[in-house]
CSV table of C-alpha atoms in Angstrom, one decimal:
chain,number,residue,atom,x,y,z
Y,228,MET,CA,158.6,21.5,-58.8
Y,229,ARG,CA,162.5,22.5,-58.3
Y,230,ARG,CA,164.6,20.6,-56.4
Y,231,ILE,CA,166.1,21.6,-53.2
Y,232,ASP,CA,169.6,21.6,-52.3
Y,233,LYS,CA,170.2,23.2,-49.1
Y,234,LYS,CA,167.5,21.9,-46.8
Y,235,LEU,CA,167.3,24.8,-44.3
Y,236,ILE,CA,168.2,28.5,-44.6
Y,237,VAL,CA,167.7,30.6,-41.4
Y,238,SER,CA,167.9,34.2,-41.8
Y,239,ASP,CA,168.2,37.4,-39.3
Y,240,PHE,CA,165.4,39.8,-39.5
Y,241,ASP,CA,166.4,43.5,-39.4
Y,242,GLY,CA,169.1,44.5,-41.5
Y,243,THR,CA,169.1,41.3,-43.2
Y,244,LEU,CA,165.8,40.5,-44.1
Y,245,LEU,CA,163.8,43.7,-43.9
Y,246,THR,CA,165.1,46.6,-46.0
Y,247,GLY,CA,166.2,50.1,-44.1
Y,248,ASN,CA,162.5,51.3,-44.7
Y,249,GLN,CA,161.6,48.3,-42.7
Y,250,ILE,CA,159.9,46.4,-45.6
Y,251,ILE,CA,160.1,42.8,-46.7
Y,252,PRO,CA,160.8,43.3,-50.7
Y,253,ASP,CA,158.3,41.4,-53.1
Y,254,SER,CA,161.5,39.9,-54.5
Y,255,VAL,CA,162.4,38.0,-51.1
Y,256,ARG,CA,158.7,37.0,-50.2
Y,257,SER,CA,158.3,35.2,-53.5
Y,258,ALA,CA,161.8,33.5,-53.2
Y,259,ILE,CA,160.6,32.2,-49.4
Y,260,ASN,CA,157.2,30.9,-50.9
Y,261,GLU,CA,158.9,29.1,-53.8
Y,262,TYR,CA,161.4,27.7,-51.6
Y,263,VAL,CA,158.9,26.4,-48.9
Y,264,ALA,CA,156.5,25.2,-51.5
Y,265,CYS,CA,159.1,23.0,-53.0
Y,266,GLY,CA,160.3,21.7,-49.9
Y,267,GLY,CA,162.5,23.7,-48.2
Y,268,ILE,CA,162.7,25.1,-44.2
Y,269,PHE,CA,162.8,29.0,-43.8
Y,270,ALA,CA,163.1,30.1,-40.5
Y,271,VAL,CA,163.9,33.6,-38.8
Y,272,CYS,CA,166.3,33.9,-35.9
Y,273,THR,CA,166.1,37.5,-34.4
Y,274,GLY,CA,167.1,39.6,-31.2
Y,275,ARG,CA,163.6,40.9,-31.0
Y,276,MET,CA,161.0,40.1,-28.5
Y,277,LEU,CA,158.6,37.1,-29.4
Y,278,ARG,CA,155.6,38.9,-29.4
Y,279,SER,CA,157.7,41.5,-31.6
Y,280,ILE,CA,158.7,38.7,-34.2
Y,281,LEU,CA,155.7,36.3,-34.3
Y,282,PRO,CA,153.2,39.0,-36.3
Y,283,ARG,CA,155.9,39.4,-38.8
Y,284,VAL,CA,156.5,36.1,-39.5
Y,285,ARG,CA,152.8,35.0,-39.7
Y,286,GLU,CA,152.5,37.9,-41.9
Y,287,LEU,CA,155.0,36.2,-44.3
Y,288,GLY,CA,152.9,33.0,-43.9
Y,289,LEU,CA,155.9,31.1,-42.4
Y,290,LYS,CA,155.0,27.9,-40.4
Y,291,GLY,CA,157.3,26.1,-38.1
Y,292,LEU,CA,159.9,27.5,-35.4
Y,293,VAL,CA,161.1,31.1,-35.1
Y,294,VAL,CA,163.9,32.0,-32.7
Y,295,ALA,CA,163.8,35.4,-30.5
Y,296,TYR,CA,165.9,37.0,-28.2
Y,297,GLN,CA,169.0,36.0,-30.0
Y,298,GLY,CA,168.3,32.4,-29.2
Y,299,THR,CA,167.0,32.4,-25.8
Y,300,VAL,CA,163.6,31.7,-26.6
Y,301,ILE,CA,162.2,29.4,-29.5
Y,302,ALA,CA,158.7,29.2,-30.3
Y,303,GLU,CA,156.1,27.6,-32.8
Y,304,ILE,CA,154.9,30.3,-35.0
Y,305,GLU,CA,151.2,28.8,-35.5
Y,306,SER,CA,150.3,28.3,-32.0
Y,307,GLY,CA,152.9,30.6,-30.1
Y,308,LYS,CA,153.7,27.8,-28.0
Y,309,ILE,CA,157.4,28.0,-26.5
Y,310,ILE,CA,159.6,25.3,-26.7
Y,311,LYS,CA,162.6,26.7,-25.6
Y,312,LYS,CA,163.5,29.3,-22.7
Y,313,GLY,CA,166.2,30.5,-21.2
Y,314,ALA,CA,166.7,33.7,-18.7
Y,315,ILE,CA,169.2,35.1,-16.5
Y,316,GLU,CA,168.4,35.0,-12.7
Y,317,TYR,CA,167.4,38.0,-11.2
Y,318,SER,CA,170.4,38.9,-8.8
Y,319,SER,CA,172.7,38.5,-12.3
Y,320,ALA,CA,170.5,40.6,-14.2
Y,321,SER,CA,170.6,43.3,-11.5
Y,322,GLU,CA,174.2,43.1,-11.4
Y,323,VAL,CA,174.8,43.6,-15.0
Y,324,CYS,CA,172.7,46.5,-15.1
Y,325,ALA,CA,174.4,47.8,-12.0
Y,326,TYR,CA,177.8,47.9,-14.0
Y,327,ILE,CA,176.1,49.5,-17.0
Y,328,GLU,CA,174.8,52.4,-14.7
Y,329,GLU,CA,178.1,52.5,-13.5
Y,330,GLN,CA,179.7,52.6,-17.0
Y,331,ARG,CA,177.1,55.5,-17.6
Y,332,GLY,CA,178.4,57.4,-15.0
Y,333,PHE,CA,181.8,57.4,-16.4
Y,334,GLU,CA,181.3,57.4,-20.2
Y,335,LYS,CA,178.3,59.8,-20.0
Y,336,LEU,CA,175.9,57.3,-21.7
Y,337,ALA,CA,173.1,59.3,-23.2
Y,338,TYR,CA,170.7,56.8,-23.3
Y,339,GLY,CA,169.6,53.7,-20.9
Y,340,ILE,CA,168.7,50.0,-20.3
Y,341,ASN,CA,165.7,47.9,-21.9
Y,342,ALA,CA,165.2,44.8,-19.8
Y,343,TYR,CA,163.1,42.0,-21.3
Y,344,SER,CA,161.2,39.7,-19.0
Y,345,GLU,CA,158.5,37.3,-19.5
Y,346,GLU,CA,157.3,39.2,-22.7
Y,347,ILE,CA,157.3,42.7,-21.0
Y,348,LEU,CA,159.7,45.2,-21.9
Y,349,TYR,CA,160.9,47.3,-19.0
Y,350,THR,CA,163.0,50.8,-19.7
Y,351,ASP,CA,164.7,53.2,-17.8
Y,352,ILE,CA,164.9,55.4,-21.0
Y,353,PRO,CA,162.3,58.5,-20.5
Y,354,LYS,CA,159.2,57.8,-22.6
Y,355,ASP,CA,159.2,60.9,-24.4
Y,356,ASN,CA,162.8,59.9,-25.9
Y,357,GLU,CA,163.1,60.2,-29.7
Y,358,HIS,CA,165.4,57.0,-29.9
Y,359,LEU,CA,162.8,54.8,-27.6
Y,360,LYS,CA,159.8,56.1,-29.6
Y,361,LEU,CA,161.9,54.9,-32.8
Y,362,TYR,CA,162.7,51.4,-31.1
Y,363,GLU,CA,158.8,51.1,-30.1
Y,364,ARG,CA,157.4,51.8,-33.6
Y,365,ILE,CA,160.0,49.7,-35.4
Y,366,THR,CA,159.1,46.7,-32.8
Y,367,GLY,CA,155.5,47.3,-32.4
Y,368,VAL,CA,156.1,46.8,-28.4
Y,369,GLU,CA,155.3,49.7,-26.1
Y,370,ALA,CA,158.3,49.6,-23.2
Y,371,GLU,CA,157.0,50.0,-19.5
Y,372,SER,CA,158.8,52.5,-17.5
Y,373,ALA,CA,160.7,51.2,-14.5
Y,374,GLY,CA,161.0,54.5,-13.0
Y,375,ILE,CA,163.9,53.9,-10.8
Y,376,ASP,CA,167.5,52.4,-11.8
Y,377,MET,CA,167.0,49.2,-13.5
Y,378,SER,CA,169.3,47.6,-11.3
Y,379,GLU,CA,167.0,48.2,-8.6
Y,380,PHE,CA,163.8,47.8,-10.3
Y,381,ILE,CA,165.2,44.3,-11.5
Y,382,SER,CA,166.1,43.0,-7.8
Y,383,LYS,CA,163.2,44.6,-6.3
Y,384,ASN,CA,160.5,43.0,-8.4
Y,385,LYS,CA,162.9,39.6,-8.9
Y,386,LEU,CA,162.8,39.9,-12.5
Y,387,CYS,CA,164.4,37.0,-14.5
Y,388,CYS,CA,165.4,38.3,-17.9
Y,389,GLN,CA,165.6,36.8,-21.5
Y,390,LYS,CA,167.8,39.8,-22.4
Y,391,ILE,CA,169.2,43.2,-21.3
Y,392,ALA,CA,170.1,45.6,-24.0
Y,393,CYS,CA,171.8,49.2,-23.5
Y,394,LEU,CA,170.6,52.2,-26.2
Y,395,VAL,CA,173.8,53.9,-26.5
Y,396,PRO,CA,175.0,56.1,-28.8
Y,397,PRO,CA,177.3,54.5,-31.8
Y,398,GLU,CA,180.4,56.3,-30.8
Y,399,LEU,CA,179.9,54.8,-27.3
Y,400,ARG,CA,178.9,51.1,-28.4
Y,401,GLU,CA,182.5,49.5,-28.9
Y,402,SER,CA,183.9,50.6,-25.6
Y,403,LEU,CA,180.7,49.4,-23.7
Y,404,TYR,CA,180.7,46.3,-25.5
Y,405,LEU,CA,184.3,45.6,-24.8
Y,406,ASN,CA,183.8,46.3,-21.0
Y,407,LEU,CA,180.9,44.1,-20.5
Y,408,LEU,CA,182.6,41.6,-22.7
Y,409,GLY,CA,185.4,41.8,-20.4
Y,410,LYS,CA,183.4,42.0,-16.9
Y,411,PHE,CA,180.8,39.3,-17.8
Y,412,GLY,CA,181.8,37.4,-20.9
Y,413,SER,CA,182.4,34.3,-19.3
Y,414,LYS,CA,179.1,34.1,-17.6
Y,415,PHE,CA,176.6,35.7,-20.6
Y,416,ASP,CA,176.7,36.0,-24.0
Y,417,VAL,CA,177.5,39.6,-25.0
Y,418,THR,CA,176.9,40.7,-28.4
Y,419,CYS,CA,175.9,43.9,-30.4
Y,420,SER,CA,172.3,43.9,-32.9
Y,421,ALA,CA,172.8,47.4,-34.3
Y,422,GLN,CA,174.8,50.1,-34.2
Y,423,VAL,CA,173.3,51.6,-30.7
Y,424,LEU,CA,172.7,48.3,-29.2
Y,425,VAL,CA,174.7,46.7,-26.9
Y,426,GLU,CA,172.8,43.3,-25.4
Y,427,VAL,CA,173.5,40.5,-22.7
Y,428,SER,CA,171.7,37.2,-22.8
Y,429,PRO,CA,172.0,33.7,-21.1
Y,430,LEU,CA,175.3,32.0,-22.0
Y,431,ASN,CA,175.3,29.8,-24.8
Y,432,ASP,CA,171.4,30.8,-25.8
Y,433,ASN,CA,173.0,32.4,-29.2
Y,434,LYS,CA,172.2,32.0,-32.7
Y,435,GLY,CA,174.0,29.3,-33.4
Y,436,GLU,CA,172.8,27.2,-30.8
Y,437,ALA,CA,169.3,28.1,-31.8
Y,438,LEU,CA,170.4,27.1,-35.7
Y,439,LYS,CA,171.7,23.8,-34.3
Y,440,PHE,CA,168.3,23.3,-32.3
Y,441,ILE,CA,166.4,23.8,-35.6
Y,442,ALA,CA,168.3,21.7,-37.6
Y,443,SER,CA,168.0,18.8,-35.3
Y,444,HIS,CA,164.2,19.4,-34.9
Y,445,TYR,CA,163.7,19.1,-38.2
Y,446,GLY,CA,166.4,16.2,-38.8
Y,447,VAL,CA,168.7,18.5,-41.0
Y,448,SER,CA,172.7,18.2,-40.8
Y,449,MET,CA,174.5,21.1,-40.5
Y,450,ASP,CA,176.0,20.6,-43.8
Y,451,SER,CA,172.6,21.3,-45.5
Y,452,THR,CA,172.0,24.6,-43.6
Y,453,VAL,CA,172.6,28.3,-44.5
Y,454,ALA,CA,172.5,31.1,-42.2
Y,455,VAL,CA,172.2,34.9,-43.2
Y,456,GLY,CA,173.1,37.9,-40.9
Y,457,ASP,CA,174.1,41.6,-40.8
Y,458,ASN,CA,176.1,42.1,-37.1
Y,459,LEU,CA,178.3,40.7,-34.4
Y,460,ASN,CA,174.9,38.9,-32.9
Y,461,ASP,CA,174.8,36.8,-36.4
Y,462,LEU,CA,178.1,35.5,-36.0
Y,463,PRO,CA,177.7,32.1,-34.0
Y,464,MET,CA,175.0,31.0,-36.7
Y,465,ILE,CA,177.3,32.4,-39.4
Y,466,LYS,CA,180.2,30.3,-38.0
Y,467,GLN,CA,177.8,27.3,-37.1
Y,468,ALA,CA,175.9,27.0,-40.6
Y,469,GLY,CA,177.1,24.8,-43.5
Y,470,VAL,CA,177.1,28.1,-45.3
Y,471,GLY,CA,177.4,31.2,-43.5
Y,472,VAL,CA,176.3,34.3,-45.6
Y,473,ALA,CA,177.2,37.9,-44.6
Y,474,VAL,CA,174.6,40.6,-46.5
Y,475,GLY,CA,176.4,43.5,-48.0
Y,476,ASN,CA,175.6,46.1,-45.2
Y,477,ALA,CA,177.1,43.6,-42.6
Y,478,VAL,CA,179.6,44.9,-40.1
Y,479,GLN,CA,183.2,44.0,-41.3
Y,480,GLU,CA,183.8,41.2,-38.5
Y,481,LEU,CA,180.8,39.2,-39.8
Y,482,LYS,CA,182.4,39.5,-43.3
Y,483,ASP,CA,185.3,38.4,-42.2
Y,484,ALA,CA,183.9,35.3,-40.5
Y,485,ALA,CA,181.1,34.3,-43.5
Y,486,ASP,CA,181.9,32.2,-46.2
Y,487,ILE,CA,180.5,34.4,-48.9
Y,488,VAL,CA,179.1,38.3,-49.0
Y,489,THR,CA,176.1,38.9,-50.9
Y,490,VAL,CA,174.1,42.2,-51.9
Y,491,SER,CA,172.8,44.4,-49.2
Y,492,ASN,CA,169.5,43.8,-47.7
Y,493,ASN,CA,168.2,46.9,-49.6
Y,494,ASP,CA,168.9,44.7,-52.7
Y,495,GLY,CA,167.3,41.4,-52.0
Y,496,ALA,CA,169.8,39.7,-50.4
Y,497,VAL,CA,168.0,37.0,-48.8
Y,498,ALA,CA,166.2,36.2,-52.4
Y,499,LYS,CA,169.8,35.9,-54.0
Y,500,ILE,CA,170.8,33.5,-51.0
Y,501,ILE,CA,168.0,31.2,-51.6
Y,502,GLU,CA,168.2,31.3,-55.3
Y,503,LYS,CA,171.9,30.3,-55.0
Y,504,TYR,CA,171.6,27.5,-52.5
Y,505,GLY,CA,168.2,27.1,-51.7
Y,506,PHE,CA,167.9,25.2,-55.4
Y,507,ARG,CA,169.8,22.7,-57.1
């Protein structure tokens, strides 16, 4: 049996563990299995809903903890029991959505808002929208239509939200991100998890705090942690980890902050990192 070096490796899911074709390469599966069998701890930290990520990590055979909604929810994989959960209070969630709706008027945003509350995905995007259908296929979660402006829907139903996400054309992502950051950055975490997503979640319920929580749960020092990611929402854990890794397909800002840049998600990045840092 090989000796473990770094005791905890935490990976983002989409764009990092998964290939562009939404599969987990055999090389990555084998590397994770070997690392865990030798005593390493491997965890997934994703922006996905808990109900979306649980089947995927169970399919991998992982046990222990999984992080969903950017860090807002942490749960036990085997039982599904939630051990940490945050939320944006409904009046604040409504305020965020109202601001996005106002920006949509100015910028003519083509898509719309997804609100995540208690494992239900609500949307103001038309159900026949091809981008929403793709998102549903990828996540395995069918959205429920709000039928009215999301700000009004959240306020009317008093929905506390684990996350609010705006699906936007790539060319408008940066402007919406900066506008939301300027307006709400002191009250909430504002980030991007994909080329077409701008997301708002509770302040300090980010992946960096989730990494610290997991390390503390397992009694692992931060020096013995590795974090791997591809987008802005991975930045807090990349900065927090003993070794922060950006995959080759990562956004430039993440690459600039990382300790190393490895190969792309399509080239088995996580397997390479496990081999490099997981074993002595």
